[in-house]
Structure formats: structure tokens, C-alpha cells
Coordinates of C-alpha atoms in Angstrom, one line a residue:
Chain A
M1 CA 22.4 87.0 165.8
N2 CA 20.1 84.7 163.8
V3 CA 17.2 83.3 165.8
L4 CA 14.9 80.3 164.9
V5 CA 11.6 80.0 166.7
Y6 CA 9.9 76.6 167.1
I7 CA 6.1 77.2 166.4
D8 CA 3.9 74.6 168.0
L9 CA 0.7 73.7 166.1
Q10 CA -2.6 73.0 167.7
L11 CA -5.3 71.4 165.5
G12 CA -3.2 72.5 162.5
K13 CA -2.8 76.1 163.5
P14 CA 0.0 78.0 165.2
R15 CA -0.7 78.4 168.9
K16 CA -1.3 81.8 170.3
N17 CA 2.1 81.9 172.0
A18 CA 3.8 82.3 168.6
A19 CA 3.3 86.0 168.9
E20 CA 5.2 86.3 172.1
L21 CA 8.0 83.9 171.0
L22 CA 8.5 85.8 167.7
T23 CA 8.5 89.2 169.5
Y24 CA 11.1 87.9 171.9
A25 CA 13.2 86.5 169.0
S26 CA 13.0 89.8 167.1
K27 CA 14.4 91.7 170.1
M28 CA 17.1 89.1 170.6
A29 CA 18.1 89.0 166.9
D30 CA 18.7 92.7 166.9
G31 CA 19.0 93.0 163.2
G32 CA 19.8 89.3 162.5
T33 CA 17.4 87.0 160.8
V34 CA 14.3 85.7 162.6
S35 CA 13.1 82.4 161.2
A36 CA 10.2 80.3 162.3
L37 CA 10.0 76.5 162.1
V38 CA 6.6 74.8 161.5
L39 CA 6.4 71.0 161.6
G40 CA 3.3 69.3 160.3
P41 CA 0.4 70.1 158.0
C42 CA -1.0 73.5 158.7
S43 CA -4.3 75.0 157.6
E44 CA -3.4 78.7 158.2
D45 CA -1.5 81.1 156.0
L46 CA 2.0 81.0 157.6
T47 CA 3.2 84.2 156.0
Q48 CA 1.1 85.8 158.8
L49 CA 3.9 84.9 161.2
G50 CA 5.5 88.0 159.7
D51 CA 3.1 90.1 161.8
F52 CA 5.2 89.5 164.8
G53 CA 8.7 89.6 163.2
A54 CA 9.3 86.3 161.4
Q55 CA 11.2 87.0 158.2
K56 CA 11.4 83.5 157.0
V57 CA 9.1 80.5 157.7
L58 CA 10.5 77.0 157.2
H59 CA 7.6 74.6 156.8
A60 CA 8.0 70.8 156.8
N61 CA 4.5 69.6 156.1
A62 CA 5.0 65.8 156.1
P63 CA 1.8 64.2 157.5
E64 CA 3.6 62.0 159.9
L65 CA 4.7 65.2 161.7
A66 CA 1.1 66.0 162.6
S67 CA 1.2 64.0 165.8
F68 CA 3.6 65.5 168.3
D69 CA 6.8 63.6 169.5
G70 CA 9.4 65.6 171.3
L71 CA 12.2 63.4 170.1
T72 CA 11.2 63.8 166.4
H73 CA 10.5 67.5 166.6
G74 CA 13.6 68.1 168.7
K75 CA 15.8 66.4 166.2
L76 CA 14.3 68.4 163.3
L77 CA 14.6 71.6 165.3
A78 CA 18.4 70.9 165.7
E79 CA 18.7 70.2 161.9
A80 CA 16.7 73.4 161.1
V81 CA 19.0 75.5 163.4
Q82 CA 22.0 74.3 161.3
F83 CA 20.1 74.6 158.0
S84 CA 19.0 78.2 158.7
Q85 CA 22.5 79.0 160.2
S86 CA 20.8 80.2 163.4
D87 CA 22.7 80.9 166.6
V88 CA 19.7 80.5 168.9
A89 CA 16.6 78.3 169.0
I90 CA 13.6 79.5 170.9
V91 CA 10.8 77.4 172.2
A92 CA 8.0 78.0 174.7
F93 CA 8.6 76.7 178.2
D94 CA 5.4 74.6 178.1
H95 CA 4.2 71.0 177.6
S96 CA 5.7 70.9 174.0
G97 CA 8.8 73.0 174.5
R98 CA 9.8 71.0 177.5
A99 CA 10.0 67.9 175.3
V100 CA 11.5 69.6 172.2
A101 CA 14.2 71.8 173.8
P102 CA 16.2 69.1 175.6
V103 CA 16.5 67.0 172.4
A104 CA 17.5 69.9 170.3
A105 CA 20.1 71.0 172.9
A106 CA 21.5 67.5 173.2
K107 CA 21.9 67.2 169.4
L108 CA 23.4 70.6 169.0
K109 CA 25.6 70.3 172.2
A110 CA 24.0 73.7 173.0
G111 CA 23.6 75.3 176.4
L112 CA 19.9 75.2 177.4
V113 CA 18.2 77.9 179.3
A114 CA 15.1 76.6 181.1
G115 CA 12.4 79.1 181.8
A116 CA 13.9 82.4 180.6
A117 CA 11.9 85.2 182.1
G118 CA 13.1 88.0 179.9
L119 CA 15.7 89.1 177.4
P120 CA 19.4 88.3 178.0
L121 CA 22.2 90.7 178.8
G122 CA 25.0 89.4 176.6
N123 CA 24.9 85.6 177.2
S124 CA 23.2 85.7 180.6
F125 CA 19.5 85.2 181.0
P126 CA 17.1 86.0 183.9
V127 CA 15.3 82.8 185.0
K128 CA 12.9 82.0 187.9
A129 CA 14.3 79.6 190.5
F130 CA 13.0 78.0 193.7
S131 CA 9.5 78.0 192.3
G132 CA 9.3 81.7 192.0
K133 CA 10.8 82.4 195.5
A134 CA 13.9 83.8 193.7
L135 CA 15.4 85.0 190.4
A136 CA 18.6 83.7 189.0
K137 CA 21.0 84.7 186.2
V138 CA 22.1 81.9 184.0
K139 CA 25.1 82.2 181.7
V140 CA 25.2 80.1 178.5
L141 CA 28.7 78.7 177.9
T142 CA 28.3 77.4 174.4
S143 CA 28.2 79.1 171.0
V144 CA 24.7 77.8 170.0
W145 CA 21.9 78.3 172.6
V146 CA 18.5 76.8 173.1
V147 CA 16.2 79.0 175.1
A148 CA 12.8 78.0 176.6
L149 CA 10.8 81.1 177.3
T150 CA 8.4 81.2 180.2
P151 CA 4.9 82.2 179.0
N152 CA 3.8 85.8 179.6
S153 CA 7.4 87.0 179.9
I154 CA 7.1 89.9 177.4
P155 CA 4.1 91.6 175.7
S156 CA 3.8 90.7 172.0
E157 CA 4.3 93.5 169.5
K158 CA 3.0 93.7 166.0
T159 CA 5.4 94.7 163.2
A160 CA 4.7 95.6 159.6
G161 CA 7.0 92.8 158.3
T162 CA 6.1 90.0 156.0
A163 CA 7.5 86.5 156.1
A164 CA 8.8 84.5 153.2
L165 CA 7.4 81.0 153.2
E166 CA 9.8 78.2 152.3
S167 CA 8.9 74.6 152.1
W168 CA 11.6 72.6 153.9
T169 CA 12.4 68.9 153.5
P170 CA 14.5 67.5 156.4
S171 CA 17.2 65.0 155.6
S172 CA 15.1 62.3 157.2
I173 CA 12.1 62.1 159.5
P174 CA 12.7 59.8 162.5
V175 CA 9.9 57.3 163.0
S176 CA 8.0 58.1 166.1
K177 CA 7.7 55.4 168.8
I178 CA 4.9 57.3 170.4
K179 CA 1.4 56.5 169.2
V180 CA -1.2 59.1 170.1
L181 CA -4.5 57.4 170.9
A182 CA -6.7 60.3 171.8
T183 CA -6.6 63.9 172.9
H184 CA -9.1 65.4 175.4
K185 CA -9.7 69.1 175.9
N186 CA -10.3 70.4 179.4
A187 CA -13.7 72.0 180.1
S188 CA -12.1 75.4 180.5
D189 CA -11.2 77.2 177.3
I190 CA -8.1 78.9 178.5
P191 CA -5.0 76.8 179.4
L192 CA -3.9 77.9 182.8
P193 CA -0.1 78.3 182.2
E194 CA -0.6 80.9 179.5
A195 CA -3.7 82.6 180.8
E196 CA -3.5 86.4 181.1
R197 CA -6.0 86.5 183.9
V198 CA -6.7 83.8 186.5
V199 CA -9.4 83.4 189.2
S200 CA -8.5 81.0 191.9
G201 CA -10.4 79.5 194.9
G202 CA -9.3 77.8 198.1
R203 CA -10.7 75.9 201.0
G204 CA -12.6 79.0 202.0
L205 CA -15.1 78.2 199.3
K206 CA -16.2 75.2 201.4
G207 CA -17.1 72.8 198.6
P208 CA -16.9 72.1 194.9
E209 CA -20.6 73.0 194.5
N210 CA -19.7 76.6 195.2
W211 CA -17.2 76.9 192.3
G212 CA -19.9 78.6 190.2
L213 CA -18.9 81.8 191.9
V214 CA -15.3 81.4 190.7
E215 CA -16.3 80.3 187.2
D216 CA -18.8 83.2 186.8
L217 CA -16.1 85.8 187.6
A218 CA -13.6 84.0 185.4
K219 CA -16.1 83.9 182.5
E220 CA -16.8 87.6 182.9
L221 CA -13.0 88.4 182.9
G222 CA -12.1 85.9 180.2
A223 CA -9.9 84.2 182.8
A224 CA -8.8 80.7 183.5
T225 CA -9.7 79.0 186.8
A226 CA -7.2 77.7 189.3
C227 CA -7.1 76.4 192.9
S228 CA -4.9 75.8 195.9
R229 CA -3.3 72.5 196.7
P230 CA -5.8 71.3 199.5
V231 CA -8.6 71.9 197.0
S232 CA -7.1 69.6 194.4
D233 CA -5.9 67.1 196.9
I234 CA -9.5 66.5 198.3
G235 CA -10.7 66.3 194.7
W236 CA -12.9 69.4 194.6
R237 CA -11.0 70.5 191.4
P238 CA -8.8 68.7 188.9
H239 CA -5.1 68.4 189.5
H240 CA -4.2 70.5 186.5
E241 CA -5.8 73.5 188.2
H242 CA -3.4 73.3 191.2
V243 CA -1.1 76.3 191.3
G244 CA 1.8 76.5 193.8
Q245 CA 5.2 75.0 194.4
T246 CA 4.2 71.4 193.8
G247 CA 1.6 72.3 191.2
I248 CA 2.2 74.8 188.4
T249 CA 3.8 78.2 188.5
I250 CA 1.9 80.9 186.7
R251 CA 2.5 84.6 185.9
P252 CA -0.7 86.2 184.6
N253 CA -1.4 89.9 184.4
L254 CA -4.1 89.6 187.0
Y255 CA -4.5 86.9 189.7
I256 CA -7.6 87.0 191.9
A257 CA -7.6 84.6 194.9
A258 CA -10.7 83.9 197.0
G259 CA -10.6 81.9 200.2
I260 CA -6.9 81.1 200.0
S261 CA -4.8 82.0 203.0
G262 CA -1.5 82.3 201.1
A263 CA 0.8 79.5 202.5
I264 CA 4.4 80.0 201.3
Q265 CA 4.0 77.1 198.9
H266 CA 1.0 78.7 197.2
L267 CA 2.7 82.1 197.0
A268 CA 5.7 80.6 195.3
G269 CA 3.5 79.5 192.4
V270 CA 1.8 82.9 191.9
N271 CA 4.0 85.7 193.2
S272 CA 5.2 86.7 189.8
S273 CA 1.7 87.6 188.7
K274 CA 1.6 91.3 187.8
T275 CA -1.4 92.3 189.9
I276 CA -2.7 90.2 192.8
V277 CA -6.1 90.6 194.4
V278 CA -6.9 88.7 197.6
I279 CA -10.3 88.1 199.0
N280 CA -10.4 86.6 202.5
T281 CA -12.5 86.8 205.6
D282 CA -9.3 86.7 207.8
A283 CA -7.6 90.2 207.8
E284 CA -4.5 88.4 209.1
A285 CA -4.2 86.0 206.2
P286 CA -0.6 86.0 205.0
F287 CA -1.7 86.4 201.4
F288 CA -2.5 90.1 202.0
K289 CA 1.3 90.7 202.4
A290 CA 1.8 89.6 198.8
A291 CA -1.2 91.3 197.4
D292 CA -1.7 94.6 195.6
Y293 CA -5.4 94.9 196.5
G294 CA -7.1 93.2 199.4
V295 CA -10.7 92.7 200.3
V296 CA -11.5 91.5 203.8
G297 CA -14.9 89.8 203.3
D298 CA -16.8 86.7 202.6
A299 CA -16.0 85.3 199.2
F300 CA -19.6 84.2 198.9
E301 CA -20.7 87.8 199.0
V302 CA -17.6 89.5 197.5
L303 CA -17.3 87.3 194.3
P304 CA -20.8 87.9 193.0
K305 CA -20.5 91.7 193.7
L306 CA -17.2 91.8 191.9
T307 CA -18.7 89.8 188.9
Q308 CA -21.5 92.4 188.8
A309 CA -19.0 95.3 188.9
I310 CA -17.0 93.8 186.1
K311 CA -20.2 93.4 184.0
K312 CA -21.1 97.0 184.7
F313 CA -17.6 98.1 183.7
K314 CA -17.7 96.2 180.5
A315 CA -21.1 97.7 179.6
E316 CA -19.7 101.2 180.2
Q317 CA -16.6 100.5 178.1
A318 CA -18.6 99.0 175.2
Chain B
M1 CA 9.7 44.6 185.6
N2 CA 12.8 46.7 186.2
I3 CA 12.2 50.4 186.7
L4 CA 14.7 53.2 187.2
V5 CA 13.6 56.2 189.1
C6 CA 15.7 59.4 189.0
I7 CA 15.5 61.4 192.2
A8 CA 16.9 64.7 193.3
K9 CA 17.1 66.4 196.6
A10 CA 15.3 69.7 197.2
P11 CA 14.8 72.1 200.0
D12 CA 11.7 71.4 202.0
T13 CA 8.7 73.2 200.6
T14 CA 8.4 75.5 203.6
T15 CA 12.0 76.7 203.3
K16 CA 12.5 80.5 203.4
I17 CA 15.0 80.9 200.6
K18 CA 18.2 82.8 201.4
F19 CA 21.6 82.8 199.6
N20 CA 25.2 82.7 200.6
A21 CA 27.4 85.9 200.7
E22 CA 28.4 85.5 197.0
A23 CA 24.7 85.1 196.1
N24 CA 25.6 82.2 193.8
A25 CA 24.2 79.3 195.9
L26 CA 21.5 78.6 198.4
D27 CA 22.5 79.2 202.0
G28 CA 22.1 75.6 203.3
N29 CA 22.1 76.6 206.9
G30 CA 19.0 75.4 208.6
V31 CA 17.6 74.0 205.4
T32 CA 15.8 70.6 205.7
W33 CA 16.4 68.6 202.6
I34 CA 13.8 66.3 201.2
V35 CA 13.4 64.0 198.2
N36 CA 12.0 66.3 195.5
P37 CA 8.2 66.0 195.8
S38 CA 7.3 64.9 192.3
D39 CA 10.2 62.4 192.2
E40 CA 9.0 60.7 195.4
W41 CA 5.2 61.2 195.5
Y42 CA 4.5 60.3 191.9
A43 CA 7.5 58.7 190.1
L44 CA 8.7 56.5 192.9
V45 CA 5.3 55.5 194.2
K46 CA 4.0 54.7 190.7
A47 CA 7.1 52.5 190.0
L48 CA 6.4 50.6 193.3
E49 CA 2.7 50.2 192.4
L50 CA 3.6 48.7 189.0
K51 CA 6.2 46.4 190.5
E52 CA 3.7 45.2 193.1
A53 CA 1.0 44.7 190.5
A54 CA 3.4 42.7 188.3
G55 CA 4.4 40.6 191.3
Q56 CA 8.0 40.7 190.3
G57 CA 10.8 43.1 189.3
K58 CA 12.9 45.7 190.9
V59 CA 12.7 49.4 191.5
S60 CA 16.1 51.1 191.4
I61 CA 16.8 54.8 192.2
I62 CA 19.6 57.0 191.1
T63 CA 20.7 60.4 192.2
V64 CA 23.6 62.7 191.5
G65 CA 25.0 64.0 194.8
L66 CA 27.5 63.8 197.5
S67 CA 27.6 61.5 200.6
E68 CA 25.6 64.0 202.6
D69 CA 22.7 63.1 200.3
D70 CA 22.6 59.5 201.5
S71 CA 19.9 60.6 204.0
I72 CA 17.4 61.4 201.2
I73 CA 18.4 58.2 199.4
R74 CA 17.6 56.2 202.6
K75 CA 14.2 58.0 202.7
A76 CA 13.4 56.8 199.1
L77 CA 14.6 53.3 200.1
A78 CA 12.3 53.5 203.1
V79 CA 9.4 54.3 200.8
G80 CA 10.1 51.0 199.1
A81 CA 12.8 51.3 196.4
D82 CA 15.0 48.1 196.3
E83 CA 18.5 49.6 195.6
A84 CA 20.1 52.9 195.0
F85 CA 23.0 54.3 193.0
R86 CA 24.6 57.7 193.7
I87 CA 26.9 59.4 191.2
N88 CA 29.4 61.0 193.4
M89 CA 29.4 64.7 192.5
S90 CA 27.6 67.9 193.3
P91 CA 25.0 68.4 190.6
D92 CA 25.6 71.6 188.6
S93 CA 22.9 71.5 185.9
A94 CA 20.1 69.4 184.5
A95 CA 22.3 68.8 181.4
S96 CA 25.3 67.5 183.4
V97 CA 23.0 65.3 185.6
A98 CA 21.4 63.8 182.5
A99 CA 24.8 63.2 180.9
Q100 CA 26.1 61.5 184.0
I101 CA 23.1 59.2 184.3
A102 CA 23.2 58.5 180.6
A103 CA 26.9 57.5 180.8
W104 CA 26.2 55.2 183.8
M105 CA 23.2 53.6 182.0
K106 CA 25.5 52.1 179.3
G107 CA 25.5 48.4 180.3
Q108 CA 22.4 48.7 182.5
S109 CA 19.0 47.5 181.4
F110 CA 15.6 48.9 182.5
D111 CA 12.1 48.5 181.1
F112 CA 11.6 52.3 181.5
I113 CA 12.7 55.3 183.5
L114 CA 10.6 57.7 185.5
T115 CA 11.4 61.0 187.1
G116 CA 9.4 63.9 188.6
K117 CA 8.1 66.7 186.4
E118 CA 10.5 69.2 187.8
T119 CA 12.6 69.9 190.9
I120 CA 11.3 72.6 193.2
D121 CA 14.6 74.4 193.4
Y122 CA 15.7 75.1 189.8
N123 CA 12.4 74.2 188.2
G124 CA 14.1 73.4 184.9
S125 CA 11.9 70.3 184.3
L126 CA 14.5 69.3 181.7
M127 CA 16.4 66.4 183.2
G128 CA 14.0 63.7 181.9
G129 CA 14.0 65.2 178.4
L130 CA 17.8 65.6 178.3
L131 CA 18.3 62.0 179.6
A132 CA 15.9 60.7 176.9
A133 CA 17.8 62.7 174.3
E134 CA 21.1 61.3 175.4
L135 CA 19.7 57.7 175.3
D136 CA 17.7 58.3 172.1
L137 CA 14.5 57.2 173.8
P138 CA 11.0 58.5 173.5
Y139 CA 10.2 61.1 176.2
I140 CA 6.7 61.6 177.6
P141 CA 6.6 64.6 179.9
M142 CA 3.9 65.3 182.6
I143 CA 2.2 61.9 182.8
E144 CA -0.7 61.6 185.1
K145 CA -1.6 57.9 184.3
L146 CA 0.6 55.0 183.4
D147 CA -0.4 51.4 182.8
V148 CA 1.9 48.7 181.5
Q149 CA 0.5 45.5 179.9
S150 CA 2.8 43.0 178.1
G151 CA 5.5 45.5 177.4
I152 CA 3.2 48.2 176.1
A153 CA 2.9 51.3 178.2
T154 CA -0.3 53.4 178.0
M155 CA 0.0 56.9 179.4
S156 CA -2.1 60.0 179.8
R157 CA -0.2 63.3 179.8
D158 CA -1.0 66.9 180.6
I159 CA -0.8 69.1 177.4
G160 CA -1.8 72.4 179.0
G161 CA -5.5 72.8 178.5
G162 CA -6.1 69.1 177.9
T163 CA -4.7 65.6 178.1
E164 CA -3.2 63.3 175.5
E165 CA -3.3 59.5 175.7
V166 CA -0.3 57.8 174.2
Q167 CA 1.1 54.3 173.8
V168 CA 4.8 53.4 173.7
Q169 CA 6.3 50.0 173.1
G170 CA 9.8 49.4 174.5
P171 CA 11.9 51.6 176.8
F172 CA 11.0 55.2 177.4
V173 CA 11.5 58.1 179.8
A174 CA 8.5 59.8 181.4
S175 CA 8.2 62.6 183.9
A176 CA 5.5 62.3 186.6
T177 CA 3.0 64.9 187.6
K178 CA 0.2 65.1 190.2
G179 CA -2.4 62.4 189.8
L180 CA 0.0 59.6 188.8
A181 CA 0.1 58.2 192.4
E182 CA -0.5 59.2 196.0
Q183 CA 2.3 60.0 198.4
R184 CA 3.3 57.1 200.7
I185 CA 4.5 57.6 204.2
P186 CA 7.2 55.1 205.0
N187 CA 6.4 52.7 207.9
M188 CA 8.8 51.5 210.6
R189 CA 9.4 48.3 208.7
G190 CA 10.4 50.2 205.6
I191 CA 12.6 52.5 207.6
M192 CA 14.4 49.5 209.2
A193 CA 14.7 47.7 205.9
A194 CA 16.2 50.8 204.2
R195 CA 19.2 50.7 206.5
T196 CA 20.5 47.6 204.9
K197 CA 19.5 48.2 201.3
P198 CA 22.6 48.8 199.1
I199 CA 23.7 52.3 198.0
T200 CA 26.3 51.9 195.2
V201 CA 28.5 54.9 194.7
V202 CA 29.5 55.6 191.1
E203 CA 32.4 57.9 190.2
P204 CA 31.4 60.7 187.8
Q205 CA 32.6 61.1 184.2
S206 CA 34.3 64.3 183.2
I207 CA 31.7 66.3 181.3
D208 CA 31.8 70.0 180.4
S209 CA 29.1 72.3 181.7
T210 CA 27.0 74.1 179.1
V211 CA 25.4 76.6 181.4
Q212 CA 26.3 78.3 184.7
Y213 CA 24.2 79.9 187.4
L214 CA 25.8 83.2 188.1
D215 CA 23.8 84.7 190.9
F216 CA 20.4 84.7 192.7
T217 CA 18.3 87.5 193.9
L218 CA 15.0 87.6 195.9
P219 CA 12.0 89.2 194.2
A220 CA 11.3 92.8 195.1
E221 CA 8.9 93.1 198.1
K222 CA 5.4 94.2 197.2
G223 CA 4.4 97.6 198.3
A224 CA 1.6 97.9 200.9
C225 CA -1.6 96.1 199.9
K226 CA -4.5 98.5 199.2
M227 CA -7.5 97.5 201.2
I228 CA -10.9 97.9 199.4
D229 CA -14.3 98.1 201.1
P230 CA -16.1 94.7 200.4
E231 CA -19.3 96.7 199.7
N232 CA -17.5 98.8 197.0
M233 CA -16.4 96.4 194.2
D234 CA -16.8 99.3 191.7
E235 CA -13.8 100.9 193.4
L236 CA -11.8 97.7 192.9
V237 CA -12.7 97.5 189.3
R238 CA -11.8 101.2 188.8
L239 CA -8.3 100.7 190.4
L240 CA -7.7 97.5 188.4
H241 CA -8.5 99.5 185.3
S242 CA -6.9 102.9 185.8
E243 CA -4.1 102.1 188.3
A244 CA -3.0 98.5 187.8
K245 CA -4.0 98.5 184.0
A246 CA -5.1 95.0 184.5
L247 CA -8.5 95.4 182.9

């Protein structure tokens, strides 16, 4: 089948998740054409998208597309699906994709898979449900599909291919009713939903002044920082760091939790992490049942020791 | 200021999830249903705050569900919504819910529409976007701030790793995330008042489904947790590297 991937730009460059989306698309295309759609001016050589399987890149570089609007981008994605004769549109299940996918699906009258967690079998996709407490299979009943892929669902794979760049002029560019006034970057460099490693702290850390322990370890690991719900509710940490059922759901390769007991709502948000390390003073903490590795000990002592051990390990590997 | 808030029901956050014998639906036995947290805590409460600040207007809620869902509608009315609409069918997907609400909206007039960022059962987070697409309105997902002055809405939204401040004139759909408002516990007066507030039942349109949930499974249980001596973090690093391949 022919697959079209929506590539999200950040500061004029394709975001890192393009690699995963294109790998996924290539596996789904199974010999069909993999195209990429890029909307807005871009400072990078887009033929590089061929590294991960794009054969064709459609680039609409009208300056008014630089500021993101899900309605505009979604309509153009729908048009590009028809233009490229694609059967499937793939977007990331993130802050951009969640605004683009519904519009494209509504325009194309396509079935929409929200949060695909892997490759489909025929027309049925694995997705997460009940905030990670369960897995579901969703069957698409239409001929054209829109699939929003959960970040970190499959490892990206480099290919030797090259992509042909094609300048694309949509039939019309809808005027955006959204005016972007400003964008602010969070202090942390790594966005939590797509982080491969995450270090998280709970009430056991006793106060925001102790977060240096979490941040030091995160820095050593190249990890994002996160927290439990009580910690963000009392304002020790910003809301966007709250992982759990009513916060965000993540699935990093490595999740290290310190001073979090593991309430069912927290587990729901993190239990699809590949490897879970739990550090807690209470040997009976429910989180240990969901962990791969457990350390019964005081986070104030264990975290610095772990940070040191990682430092040492990195020095040995270097 | 007339605001529409779309709410859904969801199993209480402490629910231990189990499925029926065919594994194609949640086993509702013993499940406590609540108003989906981000619909109630953030979208509804923010709508009430804006109405109160404006000193006039109306907050309406709409849900797609059967008569058994009137209890969660009463809860939202007790929190402070003025009136409720219920489209009389069991919701089968975000797309059909959005299409039903969009069909009902023809002939209605609202300044803007709020909903929660996602439901905690299917986590699709798409209803707001689909509704906006059906209505051809701008959609702003994941807002954590909203201020409305003389018909211009200024919002701040989470863009994963940062925030974006945007302005929209005229009607729009936005989904609410943490930070937008604080949960309100209904008081006795609110609960009493909710009993007499109107719930209008609307019959659904015939709309084809585009996706179907086939079955559900529970994630595989983790093996036993390996306990590591807190004095020996080198051992943990070694295991993370050689066994878990996480480093």
C-alpha cells in the first residue's frame, strides 16, 4: 500500500520523531510508495528523509504554513493523501498529530486509529486503552486510513534509500484563524512524551528543593524528568511533568522512579515502559510489583550513588 | 457568554480493569462511573469561571450516552452547569460522538466549545479535533490557560517540551489539560439545584462507524522484580546495561 507520513517541523527542521514514523510507514507500505509531507519553510535538506525510508518528499513551503494550525495542516494532509494516491496517512500521536489527524480523517471520511502501538495485522491495529491498563485491537472499516502512532512504538531503522524532493503547491491554503503570539521552551531539553529515558520523583523526595537529585541523574542519563500527581498538584513541579492516568502516558526504554509508591493511577501512565527501576524506602510499596529492578533504600542516598555509578560506567565505555 | 462543554463518562481512576467474556467491552460490574476527569476538572470548571467573571451567560453540557448516564450528568450539573443535553445512544467511537454532536449543533449557537484533553478509558484524545473538523472551526488542543476579552480568546497550550500562546477570534474548540482550572467539589446547594436543572434528550442521527474495537487484553504481568543492594549501584548499572539493554 502507499503510505504518506506527515512530518512536523520544529524551528524549520523535521522533528526527531520523523525517523520512527518513516520506519513504521516503510514496514506498513511493504513495497508500496512511502511519501513524506512537509508543510512550511524548512532549513534542512529534505532528501535526508530518505535515510529512514521516504522515497518521495512533498514540500509545500508557503511562508504562511510556518505557524502551525491543525485545521490548515489537516486539510492539506487530506489533499496530499489524494494527490499522492496514498492509502494511509501517518502522523505522530503527539501535540501536533492530535490536531492534524482528526481534520484529515474527517475530510477523507477515513477511519482514524488513535495511538497505534505497533504494526497492524491486516486492518486491525494494536492500541493502548484504559490509560495503559489494557491493550485493544481496533479494526479500520474504511478504505483510506489515518493512523496516529504512539511515540517510541518501534525502533527506527536506517535504510540506504534516497528521497526525491518535489515542490508541491496545494490547490489553496486555508487562512488560519489562530494567531501564534509566542512560544516558550521548557527548561528541560527533552520533551517527556518522546523521551527514551525518564527519571521521576514523588512525594518521598520531601520538597522541590531536593529535585537536584533527580535532575543530576537525568542529566547523566540524557533523560527527561517527570513526577507523580501529588507532586505537581502541590506545585513542586510543573503540570507537564505529571505522568499517570490523569497526566500523560509515557513508554520510555528506561523509567526510574524515586520516592513514588506506585498507586494504580501512576502505574497506568508508566507501565508500558520497557524497563522500570523503583527506588523506595518501603519494601512493601506496590510499585515493586510492576518493576524490573528494585532498590529498597532512601532516595537521598541511592540517587547520588546511582548517578556516580552511571558516571563511572560512561567513563569506562568511553 | 454561552459555552458548550462536552463531557464523557469514564470508569473511576481506581478501577481495576476487567473485560466481559467476549473480551470486547469493559465488564461494568462493580465499576463506579465518574465524569471524565479532564472534562470535569478543567473544561467544565474553566467554563464556569469564565461565565462567573463575565457576570452573564450560560454553560451547557452535552454527552452521548444512555439514560443510565444521567447520574454523571447530574454530577456535572451539581458542579454548576446550567443545562444538559444527552444524545441517546451508546457511544462507539470518538468519530461517531463528534459526528453526533456536530449534527446536533446545527441551529445552536455557542461562543466556544471546551472538552477534556482525553477520556481515561480509550485515551483517543480525538473527539475535540474531530468535532472541530466537522464544524470547520479552529481547534486548540491541550490548553492550560484561557482568557476571553471582548470576543478574543487568548490561550496557552502544551506543545510537548514547551508552550505556545495563541489568539483566536470567533468560535473555536479547545481541549483542556491540567493547569486550566482546579477541581470543584459540588456543595449541597449545587446538588439540590442539579435535581431540577433540565436534561434534554436528543435522538441520534444514523451515522456509519469508521472503526471498531475488536477485543481487549490485559498487559502481560511483569516477572519478579530483581532486588538490588542499595550500596551496590554498580550492580544495577551492570544489569541495566547487559541484561535490560537499557543503557
